[in-house]
PDB file of C-alpha atoms in Angstrom:
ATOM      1  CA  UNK A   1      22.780 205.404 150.366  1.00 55.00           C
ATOM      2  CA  UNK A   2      22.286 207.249 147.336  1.00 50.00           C
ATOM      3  CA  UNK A   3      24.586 210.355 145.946  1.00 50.00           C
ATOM      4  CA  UNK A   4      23.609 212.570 143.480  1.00 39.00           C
ATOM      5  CA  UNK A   5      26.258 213.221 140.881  1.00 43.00           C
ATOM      6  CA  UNK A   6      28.825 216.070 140.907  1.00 37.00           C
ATOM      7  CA  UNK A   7      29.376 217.691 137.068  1.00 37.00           C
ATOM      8  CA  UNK A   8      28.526 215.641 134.237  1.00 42.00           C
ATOM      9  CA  UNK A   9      25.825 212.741 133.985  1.00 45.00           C
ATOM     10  CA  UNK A  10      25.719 209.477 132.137  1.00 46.00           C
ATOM     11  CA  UNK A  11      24.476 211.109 128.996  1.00 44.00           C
ATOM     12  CA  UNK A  12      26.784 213.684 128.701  1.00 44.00           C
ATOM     13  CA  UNK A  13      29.842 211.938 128.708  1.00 47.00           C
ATOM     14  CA  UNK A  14      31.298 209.592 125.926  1.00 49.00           C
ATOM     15  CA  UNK A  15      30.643 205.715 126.633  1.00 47.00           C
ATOM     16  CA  UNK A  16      29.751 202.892 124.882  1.00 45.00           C
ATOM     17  CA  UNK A  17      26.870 202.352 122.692  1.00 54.00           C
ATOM     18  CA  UNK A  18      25.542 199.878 125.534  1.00 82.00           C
ATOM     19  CA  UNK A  19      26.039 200.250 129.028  1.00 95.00           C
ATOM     20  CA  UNK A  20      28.035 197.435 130.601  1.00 98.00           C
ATOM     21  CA  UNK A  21      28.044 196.288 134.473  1.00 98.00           C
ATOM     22  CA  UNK A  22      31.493 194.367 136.138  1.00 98.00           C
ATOM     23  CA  UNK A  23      31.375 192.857 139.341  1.00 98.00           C
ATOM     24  CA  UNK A  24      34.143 193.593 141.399  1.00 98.00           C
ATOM     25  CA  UNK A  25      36.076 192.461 144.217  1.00 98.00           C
ATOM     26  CA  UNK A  26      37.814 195.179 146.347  1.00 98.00           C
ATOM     27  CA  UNK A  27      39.475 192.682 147.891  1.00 97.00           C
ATOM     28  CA  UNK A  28      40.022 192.403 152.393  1.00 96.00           C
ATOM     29  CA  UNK A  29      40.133 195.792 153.136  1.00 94.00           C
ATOM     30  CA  UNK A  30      43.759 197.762 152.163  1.00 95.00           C
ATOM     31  CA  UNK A  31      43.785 199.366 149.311  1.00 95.00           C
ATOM     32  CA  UNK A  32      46.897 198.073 148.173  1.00 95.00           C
ATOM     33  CA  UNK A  33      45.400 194.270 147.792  1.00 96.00           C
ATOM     34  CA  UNK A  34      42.717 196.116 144.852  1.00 97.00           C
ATOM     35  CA  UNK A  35      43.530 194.771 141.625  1.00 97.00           C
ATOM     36  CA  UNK A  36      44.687 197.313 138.954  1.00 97.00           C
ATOM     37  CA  UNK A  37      41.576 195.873 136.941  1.00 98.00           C
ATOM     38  CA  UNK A  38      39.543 196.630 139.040  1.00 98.00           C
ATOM     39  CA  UNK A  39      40.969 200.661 140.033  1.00 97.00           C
ATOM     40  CA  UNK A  40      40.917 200.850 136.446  1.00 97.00           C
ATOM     41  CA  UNK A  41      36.986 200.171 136.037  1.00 98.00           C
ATOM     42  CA  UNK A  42      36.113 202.006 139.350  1.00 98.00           C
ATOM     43  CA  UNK A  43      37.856 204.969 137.267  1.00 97.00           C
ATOM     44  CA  UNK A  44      35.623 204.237 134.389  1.00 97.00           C
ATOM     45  CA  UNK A  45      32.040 203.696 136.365  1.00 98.00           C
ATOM     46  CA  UNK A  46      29.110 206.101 136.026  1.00 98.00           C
ATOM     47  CA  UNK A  47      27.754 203.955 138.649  1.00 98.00           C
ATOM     48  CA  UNK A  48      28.851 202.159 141.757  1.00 98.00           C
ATOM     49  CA  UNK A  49      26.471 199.598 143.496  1.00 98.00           C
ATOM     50  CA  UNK A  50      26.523 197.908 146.637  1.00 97.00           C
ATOM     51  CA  UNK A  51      26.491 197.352 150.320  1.00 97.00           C
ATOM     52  CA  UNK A  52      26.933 200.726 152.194  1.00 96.00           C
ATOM     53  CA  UNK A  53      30.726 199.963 153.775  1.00 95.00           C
ATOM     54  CA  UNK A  54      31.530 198.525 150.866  1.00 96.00           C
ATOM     55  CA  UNK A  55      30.233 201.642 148.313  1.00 97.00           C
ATOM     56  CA  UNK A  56      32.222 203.616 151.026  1.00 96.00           C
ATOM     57  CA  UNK A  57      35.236 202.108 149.848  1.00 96.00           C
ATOM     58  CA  UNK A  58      34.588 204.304 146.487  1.00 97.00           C
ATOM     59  CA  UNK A  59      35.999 207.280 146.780  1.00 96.00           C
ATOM     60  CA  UNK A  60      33.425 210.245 145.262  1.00 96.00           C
ATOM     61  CA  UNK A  61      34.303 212.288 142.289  1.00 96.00           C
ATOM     62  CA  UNK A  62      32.582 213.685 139.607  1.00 97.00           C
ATOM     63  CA  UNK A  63      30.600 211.913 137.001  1.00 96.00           C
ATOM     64  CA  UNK A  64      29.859 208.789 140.227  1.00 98.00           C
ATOM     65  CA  UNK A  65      26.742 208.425 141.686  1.00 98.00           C
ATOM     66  CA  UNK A  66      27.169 205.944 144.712  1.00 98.00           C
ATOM     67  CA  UNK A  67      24.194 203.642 145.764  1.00 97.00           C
ATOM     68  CA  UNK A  68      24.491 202.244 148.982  1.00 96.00           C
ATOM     69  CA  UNK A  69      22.142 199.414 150.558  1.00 92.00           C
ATOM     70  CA  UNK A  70      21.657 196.977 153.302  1.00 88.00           C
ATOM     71  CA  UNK A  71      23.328 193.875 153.599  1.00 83.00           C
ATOM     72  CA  UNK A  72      20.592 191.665 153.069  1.00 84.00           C
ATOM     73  CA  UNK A  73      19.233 193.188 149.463  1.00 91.00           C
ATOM     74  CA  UNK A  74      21.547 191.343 147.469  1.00 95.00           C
ATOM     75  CA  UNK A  75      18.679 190.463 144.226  1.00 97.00           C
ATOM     76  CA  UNK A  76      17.317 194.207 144.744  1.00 96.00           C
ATOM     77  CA  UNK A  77      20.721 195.509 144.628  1.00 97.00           C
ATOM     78  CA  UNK A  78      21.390 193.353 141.234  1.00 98.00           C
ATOM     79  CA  UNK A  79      18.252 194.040 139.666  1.00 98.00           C
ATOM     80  CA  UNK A  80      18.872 197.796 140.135  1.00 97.00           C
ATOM     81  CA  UNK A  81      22.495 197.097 138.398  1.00 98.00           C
ATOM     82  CA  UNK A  82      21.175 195.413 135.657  1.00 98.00           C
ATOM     83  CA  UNK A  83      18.351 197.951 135.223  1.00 97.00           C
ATOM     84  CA  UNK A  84      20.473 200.868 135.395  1.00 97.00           C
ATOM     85  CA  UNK A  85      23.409 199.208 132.895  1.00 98.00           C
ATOM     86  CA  UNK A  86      20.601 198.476 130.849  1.00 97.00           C
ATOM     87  CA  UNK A  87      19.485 202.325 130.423  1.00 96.00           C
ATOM     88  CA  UNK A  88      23.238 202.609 128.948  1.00 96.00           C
ATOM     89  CA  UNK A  89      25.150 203.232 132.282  1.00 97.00           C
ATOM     90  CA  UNK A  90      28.933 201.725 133.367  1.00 98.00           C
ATOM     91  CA  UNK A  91      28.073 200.037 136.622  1.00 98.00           C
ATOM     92  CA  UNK A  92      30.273 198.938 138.605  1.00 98.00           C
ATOM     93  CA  UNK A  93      28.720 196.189 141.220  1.00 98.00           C
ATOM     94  CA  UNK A  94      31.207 195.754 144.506  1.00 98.00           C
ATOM     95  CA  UNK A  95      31.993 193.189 146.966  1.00 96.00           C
ATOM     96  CA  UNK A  96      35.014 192.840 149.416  1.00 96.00           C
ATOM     97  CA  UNK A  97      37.169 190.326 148.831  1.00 97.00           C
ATOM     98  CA  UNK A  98      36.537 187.871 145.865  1.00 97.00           C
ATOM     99  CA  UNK A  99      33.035 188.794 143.791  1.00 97.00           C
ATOM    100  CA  UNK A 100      32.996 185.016 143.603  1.00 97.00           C
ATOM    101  CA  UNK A 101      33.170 184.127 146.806  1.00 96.00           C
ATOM    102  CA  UNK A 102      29.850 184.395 149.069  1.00 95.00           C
ATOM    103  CA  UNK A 103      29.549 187.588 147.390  1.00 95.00           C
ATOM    104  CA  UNK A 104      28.029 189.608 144.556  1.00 97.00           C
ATOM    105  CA  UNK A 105      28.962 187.458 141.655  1.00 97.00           C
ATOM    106  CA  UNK A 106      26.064 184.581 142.550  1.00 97.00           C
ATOM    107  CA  UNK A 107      23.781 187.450 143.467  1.00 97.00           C
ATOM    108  CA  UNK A 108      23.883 188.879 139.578  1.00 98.00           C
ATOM    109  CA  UNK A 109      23.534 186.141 137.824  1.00 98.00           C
ATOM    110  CA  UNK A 110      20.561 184.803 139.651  1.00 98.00           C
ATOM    111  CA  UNK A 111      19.020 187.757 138.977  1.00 98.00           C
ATOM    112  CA  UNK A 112      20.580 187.955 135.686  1.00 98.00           C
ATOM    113  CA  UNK A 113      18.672 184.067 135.259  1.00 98.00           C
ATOM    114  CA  UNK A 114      15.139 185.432 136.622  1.00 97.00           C
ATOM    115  CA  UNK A 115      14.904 188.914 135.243  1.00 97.00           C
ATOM    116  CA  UNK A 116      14.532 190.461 131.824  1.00 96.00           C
ATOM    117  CA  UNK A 117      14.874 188.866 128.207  1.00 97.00           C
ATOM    118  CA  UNK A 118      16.952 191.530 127.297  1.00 95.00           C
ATOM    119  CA  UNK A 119      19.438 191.765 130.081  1.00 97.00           C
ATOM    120  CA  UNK A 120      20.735 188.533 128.552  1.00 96.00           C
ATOM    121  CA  UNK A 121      22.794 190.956 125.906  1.00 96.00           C
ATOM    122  CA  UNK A 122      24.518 193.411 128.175  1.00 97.00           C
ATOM    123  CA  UNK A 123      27.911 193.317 128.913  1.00 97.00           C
ATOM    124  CA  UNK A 124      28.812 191.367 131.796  1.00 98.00           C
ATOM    125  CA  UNK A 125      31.943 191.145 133.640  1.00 98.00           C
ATOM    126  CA  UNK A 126      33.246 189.447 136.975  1.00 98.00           C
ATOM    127  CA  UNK A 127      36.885 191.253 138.314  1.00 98.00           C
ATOM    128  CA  UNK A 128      38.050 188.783 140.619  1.00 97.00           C
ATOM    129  CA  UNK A 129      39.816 190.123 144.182  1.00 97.00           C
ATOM    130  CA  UNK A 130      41.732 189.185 146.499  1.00 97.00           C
ATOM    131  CA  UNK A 131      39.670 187.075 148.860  1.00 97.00           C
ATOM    132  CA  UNK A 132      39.570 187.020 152.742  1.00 96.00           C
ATOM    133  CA  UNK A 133      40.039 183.497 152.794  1.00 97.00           C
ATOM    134  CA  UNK A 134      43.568 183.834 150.846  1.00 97.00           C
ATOM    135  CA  UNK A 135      45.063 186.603 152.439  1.00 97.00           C
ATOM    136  CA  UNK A 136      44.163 185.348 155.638  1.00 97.00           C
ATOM    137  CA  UNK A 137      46.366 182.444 154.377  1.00 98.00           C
ATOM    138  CA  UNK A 138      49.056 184.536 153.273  1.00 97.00           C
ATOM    139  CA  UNK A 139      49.285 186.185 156.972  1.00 97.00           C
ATOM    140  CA  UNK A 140      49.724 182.873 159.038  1.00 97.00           C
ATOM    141  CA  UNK A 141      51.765 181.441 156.389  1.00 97.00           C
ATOM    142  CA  UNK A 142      49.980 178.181 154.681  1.00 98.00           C
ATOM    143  CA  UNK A 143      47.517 176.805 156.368  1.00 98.00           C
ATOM    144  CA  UNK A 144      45.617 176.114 153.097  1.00 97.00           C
ATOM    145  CA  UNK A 145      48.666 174.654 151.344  1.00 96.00           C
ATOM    146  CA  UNK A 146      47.385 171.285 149.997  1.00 96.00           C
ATOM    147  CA  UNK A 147      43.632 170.273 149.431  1.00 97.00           C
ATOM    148  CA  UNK A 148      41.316 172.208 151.285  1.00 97.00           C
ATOM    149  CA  UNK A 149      36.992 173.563 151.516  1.00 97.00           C
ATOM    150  CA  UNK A 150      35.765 176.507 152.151  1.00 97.00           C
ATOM    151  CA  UNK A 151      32.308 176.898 154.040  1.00 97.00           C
ATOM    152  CA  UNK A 152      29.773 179.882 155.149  1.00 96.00           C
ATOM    153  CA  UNK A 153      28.375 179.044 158.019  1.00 96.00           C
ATOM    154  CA  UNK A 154      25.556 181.303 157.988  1.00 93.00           C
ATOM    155  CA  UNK A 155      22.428 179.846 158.049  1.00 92.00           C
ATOM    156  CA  UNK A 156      20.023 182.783 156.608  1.00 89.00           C
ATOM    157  CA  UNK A 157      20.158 181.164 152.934  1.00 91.00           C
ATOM    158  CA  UNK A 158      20.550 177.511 154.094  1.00 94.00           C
ATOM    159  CA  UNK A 159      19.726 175.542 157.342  1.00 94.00           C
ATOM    160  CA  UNK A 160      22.201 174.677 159.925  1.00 94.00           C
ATOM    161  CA  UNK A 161      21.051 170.911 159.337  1.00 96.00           C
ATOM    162  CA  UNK A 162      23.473 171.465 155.921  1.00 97.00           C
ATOM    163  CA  UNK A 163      25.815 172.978 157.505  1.00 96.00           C
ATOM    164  CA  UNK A 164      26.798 171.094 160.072  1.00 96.00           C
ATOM    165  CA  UNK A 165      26.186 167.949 157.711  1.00 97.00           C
ATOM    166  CA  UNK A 166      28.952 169.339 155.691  1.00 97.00           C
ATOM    167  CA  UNK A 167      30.771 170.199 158.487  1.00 97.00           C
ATOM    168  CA  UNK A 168      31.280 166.517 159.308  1.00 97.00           C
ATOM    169  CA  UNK A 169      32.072 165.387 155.710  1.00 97.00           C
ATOM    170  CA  UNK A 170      35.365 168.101 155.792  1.00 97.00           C
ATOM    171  CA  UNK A 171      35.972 167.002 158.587  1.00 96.00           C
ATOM    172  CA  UNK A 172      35.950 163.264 157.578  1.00 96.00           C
ATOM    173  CA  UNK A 173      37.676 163.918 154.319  1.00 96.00           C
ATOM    174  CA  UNK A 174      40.587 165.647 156.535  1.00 96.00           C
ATOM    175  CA  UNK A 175      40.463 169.017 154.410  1.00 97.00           C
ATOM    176  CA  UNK A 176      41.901 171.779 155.956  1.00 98.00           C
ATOM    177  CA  UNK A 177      38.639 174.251 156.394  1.00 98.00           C
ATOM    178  CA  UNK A 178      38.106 178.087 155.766  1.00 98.00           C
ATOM    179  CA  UNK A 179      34.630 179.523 157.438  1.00 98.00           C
ATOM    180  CA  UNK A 180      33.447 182.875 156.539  1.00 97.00           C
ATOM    181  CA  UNK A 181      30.527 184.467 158.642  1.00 95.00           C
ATOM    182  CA  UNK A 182      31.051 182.564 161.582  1.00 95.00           C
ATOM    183  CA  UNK A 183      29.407 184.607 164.049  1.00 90.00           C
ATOM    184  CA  UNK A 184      26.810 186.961 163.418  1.00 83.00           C
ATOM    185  CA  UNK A 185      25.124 189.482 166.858  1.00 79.00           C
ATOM    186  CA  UNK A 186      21.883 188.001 165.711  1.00 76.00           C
ATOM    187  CA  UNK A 187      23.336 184.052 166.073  1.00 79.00           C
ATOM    188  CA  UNK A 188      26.114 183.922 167.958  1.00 80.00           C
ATOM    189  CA  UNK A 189      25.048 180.042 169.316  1.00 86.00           C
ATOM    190  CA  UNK A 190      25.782 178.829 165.557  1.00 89.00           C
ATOM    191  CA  UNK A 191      29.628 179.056 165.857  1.00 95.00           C
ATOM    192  CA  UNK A 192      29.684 177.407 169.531  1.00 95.00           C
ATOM    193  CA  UNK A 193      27.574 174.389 167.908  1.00 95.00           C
ATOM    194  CA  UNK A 194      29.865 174.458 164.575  1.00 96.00           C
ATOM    195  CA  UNK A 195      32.933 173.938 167.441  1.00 97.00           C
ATOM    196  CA  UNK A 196      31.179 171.208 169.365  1.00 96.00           C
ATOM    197  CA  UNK A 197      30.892 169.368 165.743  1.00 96.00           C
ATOM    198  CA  UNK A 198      34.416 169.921 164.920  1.00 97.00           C
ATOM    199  CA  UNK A 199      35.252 168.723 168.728  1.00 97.00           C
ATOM    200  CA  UNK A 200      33.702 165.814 167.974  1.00 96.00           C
ATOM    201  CA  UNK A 201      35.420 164.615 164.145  1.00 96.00           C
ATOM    202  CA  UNK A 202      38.249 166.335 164.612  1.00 97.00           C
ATOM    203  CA  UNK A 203      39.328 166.096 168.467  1.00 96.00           C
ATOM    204  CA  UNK A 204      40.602 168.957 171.105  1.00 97.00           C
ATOM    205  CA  UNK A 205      44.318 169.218 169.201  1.00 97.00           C
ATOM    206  CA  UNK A 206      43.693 170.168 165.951  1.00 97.00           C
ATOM    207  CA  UNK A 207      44.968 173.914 165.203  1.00 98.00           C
ATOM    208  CA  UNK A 208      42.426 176.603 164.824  1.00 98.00           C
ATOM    209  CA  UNK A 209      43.318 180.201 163.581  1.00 98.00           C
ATOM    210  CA  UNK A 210      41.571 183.542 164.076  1.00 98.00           C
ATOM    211  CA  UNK A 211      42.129 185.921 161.578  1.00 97.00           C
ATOM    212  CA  UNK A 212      40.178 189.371 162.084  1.00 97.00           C
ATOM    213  CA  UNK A 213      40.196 192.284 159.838  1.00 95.00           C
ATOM    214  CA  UNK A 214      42.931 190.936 157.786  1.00 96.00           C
ATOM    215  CA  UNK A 215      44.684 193.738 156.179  1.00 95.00           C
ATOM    216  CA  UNK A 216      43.522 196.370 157.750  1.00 95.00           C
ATOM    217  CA  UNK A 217      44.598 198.829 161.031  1.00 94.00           C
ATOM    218  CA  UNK A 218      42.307 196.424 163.404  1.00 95.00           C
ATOM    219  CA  UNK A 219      43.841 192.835 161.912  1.00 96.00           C
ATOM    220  CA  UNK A 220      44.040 190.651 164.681  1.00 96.00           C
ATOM    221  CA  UNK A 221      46.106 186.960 164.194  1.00 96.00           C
ATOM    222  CA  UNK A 222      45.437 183.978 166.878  1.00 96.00           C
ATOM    223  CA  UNK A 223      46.250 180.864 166.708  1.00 97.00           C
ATOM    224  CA  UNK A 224      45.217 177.625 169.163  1.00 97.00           C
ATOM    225  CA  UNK A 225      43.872 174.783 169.700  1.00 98.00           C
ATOM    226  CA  UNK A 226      39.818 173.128 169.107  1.00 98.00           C
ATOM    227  CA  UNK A 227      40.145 172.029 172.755  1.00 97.00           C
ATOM    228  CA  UNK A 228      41.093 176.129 173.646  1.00 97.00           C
ATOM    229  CA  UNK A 229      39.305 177.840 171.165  1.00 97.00           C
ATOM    230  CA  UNK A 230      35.977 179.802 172.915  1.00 96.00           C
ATOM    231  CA  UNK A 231      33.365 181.067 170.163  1.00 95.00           C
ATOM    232  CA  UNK A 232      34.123 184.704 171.395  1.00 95.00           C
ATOM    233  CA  UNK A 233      36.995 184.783 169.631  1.00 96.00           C
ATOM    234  CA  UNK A 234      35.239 184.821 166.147  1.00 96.00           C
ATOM    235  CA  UNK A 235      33.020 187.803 164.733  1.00 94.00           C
ATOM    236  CA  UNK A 236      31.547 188.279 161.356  1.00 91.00           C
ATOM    237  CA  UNK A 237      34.591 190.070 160.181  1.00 93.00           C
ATOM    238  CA  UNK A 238      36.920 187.050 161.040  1.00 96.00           C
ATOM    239  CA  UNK A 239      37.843 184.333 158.682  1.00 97.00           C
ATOM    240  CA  UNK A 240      38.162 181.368 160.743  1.00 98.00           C
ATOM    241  CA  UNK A 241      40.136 178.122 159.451  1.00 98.00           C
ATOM    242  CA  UNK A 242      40.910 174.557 161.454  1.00 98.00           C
ATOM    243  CA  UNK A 243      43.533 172.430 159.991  1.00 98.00           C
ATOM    244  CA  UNK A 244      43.924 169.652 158.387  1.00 97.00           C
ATOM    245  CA  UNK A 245      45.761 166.546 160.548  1.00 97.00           C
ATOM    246  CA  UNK A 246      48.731 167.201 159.314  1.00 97.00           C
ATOM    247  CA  UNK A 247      48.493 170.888 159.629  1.00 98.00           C
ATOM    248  CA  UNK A 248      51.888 172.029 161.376  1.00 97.00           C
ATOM    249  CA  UNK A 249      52.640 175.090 163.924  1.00 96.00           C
ATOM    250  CA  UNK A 250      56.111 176.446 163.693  1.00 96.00           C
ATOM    251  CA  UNK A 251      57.096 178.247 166.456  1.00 92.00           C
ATOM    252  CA  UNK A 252      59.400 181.274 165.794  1.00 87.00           C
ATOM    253  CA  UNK A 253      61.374 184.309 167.661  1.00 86.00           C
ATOM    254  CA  UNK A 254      58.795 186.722 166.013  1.00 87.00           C
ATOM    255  CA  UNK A 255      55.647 184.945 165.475  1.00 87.00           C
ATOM    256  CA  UNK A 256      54.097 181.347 165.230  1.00 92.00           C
ATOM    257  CA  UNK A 257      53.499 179.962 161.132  1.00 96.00           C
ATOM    258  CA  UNK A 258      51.340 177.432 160.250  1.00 98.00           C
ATOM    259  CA  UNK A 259      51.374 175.450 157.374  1.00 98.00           C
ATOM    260  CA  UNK A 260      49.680 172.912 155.213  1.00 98.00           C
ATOM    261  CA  UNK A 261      52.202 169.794 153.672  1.00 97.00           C
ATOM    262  CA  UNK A 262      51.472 169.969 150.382  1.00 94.00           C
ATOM    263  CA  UNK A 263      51.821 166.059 150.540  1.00 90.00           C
ATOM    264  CA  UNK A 264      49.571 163.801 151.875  1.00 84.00           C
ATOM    265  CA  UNK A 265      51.636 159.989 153.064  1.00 84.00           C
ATOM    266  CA  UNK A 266      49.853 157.340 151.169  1.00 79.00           C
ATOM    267  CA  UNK A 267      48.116 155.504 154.612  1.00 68.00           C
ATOM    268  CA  UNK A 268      45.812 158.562 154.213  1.00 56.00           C
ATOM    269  CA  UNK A 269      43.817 157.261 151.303  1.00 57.00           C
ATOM    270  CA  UNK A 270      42.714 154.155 153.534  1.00 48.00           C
ATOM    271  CA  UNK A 271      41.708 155.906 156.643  1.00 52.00           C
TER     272      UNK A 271
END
């Protein structure tokens, strides 16, 4: 997706002497979790590059020209940032969430690493956001309140051998876990193997959480068990997270919380 510019263009407006590019998170999904940093350069950008939902988020107006492109052109899509902040435009290069995390931010500076001598002096920037992994937290209550990992379990940039490899190590380390990308149309068998393995280190009673769409109109909370959960209930827009063993569910009048210790009894270090 590409829009052509309504009223004035790059050159006719005052900016720098040298274009600059920020990568920024626009955090889950409601507008209200975007970071005044990062409204504040969105106001700013000539430019604004990235995946098509995600460009979406922009809203038009004049001066912005909105590029748009699939989800799987992540070093095309940085290139064409760098390029274009290297003509002497304010680009503005967007991810949800956290830039940082699975995201944009590794994308640029790989390309950043491979690419031209001279994008090496442009002005770079990373905004962070608010990621999915956090306020997924936030909405259960604290499941990631003492040490915890964070994994992607898709395998199109690593193989599943790794993944499930690390699966077992976070599992024997007794972190409590956070999974982006659990379950993709294309792979859905991934996240039913990913449960067998956590079956397996973990056991059947361990708490596993659901959180879909988290701060948006379709968020969807769900809390069980490893020995209930079905791979159905995860899609690519859930963030999925199994706790720790001394993860605790609190039952309530309203809702269930579930939270984290932030201690860890001293019999741990020796299992």
């Amino acid at each position: 997706m590409s829009e052509a510019k309504v009223g004035s263009r790059p050159g006719e407006r005052e900016r720098a002497p040298r274009g600059w590019l920020k990568i920024v998170g626009l955090g889950p999904g409601s507008e209200a979790m975007v970071t005044p940093e990062a409204s504040g350069v969105l106001e700013q950008a000539t430019d604004v590059v990235g995946y098509v939902p995600y460009v979406e988020r922009v809203a038009p107006r004049p001066g912005l020209t909105r590029h748009g492109s699939d989800n799987r052109e992540e070093i095309r899509r940085a290139e064409q940032a760098l390029e274009m902040a290297a003509e002497g435009r304010w680009v503005a290069v967007v991810s949800s969430g956290d830039p940082g995390v699975f995201a944009m931010g590794a994308a640029v500076f790989e390309a950043l690493e491979a690419g031209r001598p001279e994008w090496r002096s442009l002005d770079i920037q990373v905004l962070p956001g608010v990621s999915a992994m956090l306020a997924a937290s936030a909405r259960l209550g604290a499941p990631l309140g003492h040490d915890f990992c964070c994994l992607n379990l898709s395998d199109n940039l690593k193989p599943w051998t790794l993944i499930e490899k690390r699966l077992r190590l976070a599992a024997e380390a007794d972190f409590a876990m956070a999974f982006y990308n659990p379950r993709s149309r294309s792979r859905p068998e991934g996240f039913a193997r990913a449960l067998t393995v956590l079956r397996e280190a973990c056991g059947n009673a361990r708490p596993i959480m659901f959180a879909r769409a988290v701060s948006t109109p379709e968020e969807r909370l769900h809390v069980t068990t490893l020995g209930e959960a079905t791979p159905e209930l995860a899609d690519m827009r859930t963030l999925v997270m199994v706790g720790s063993s001394l993860t605790r569910c609190i039952p309530g009048e309203r809702r269930e919380w579930v939270y984290t210790p932030r201690s860890a009894p001293s019999s741990e270090a020796t299992r």
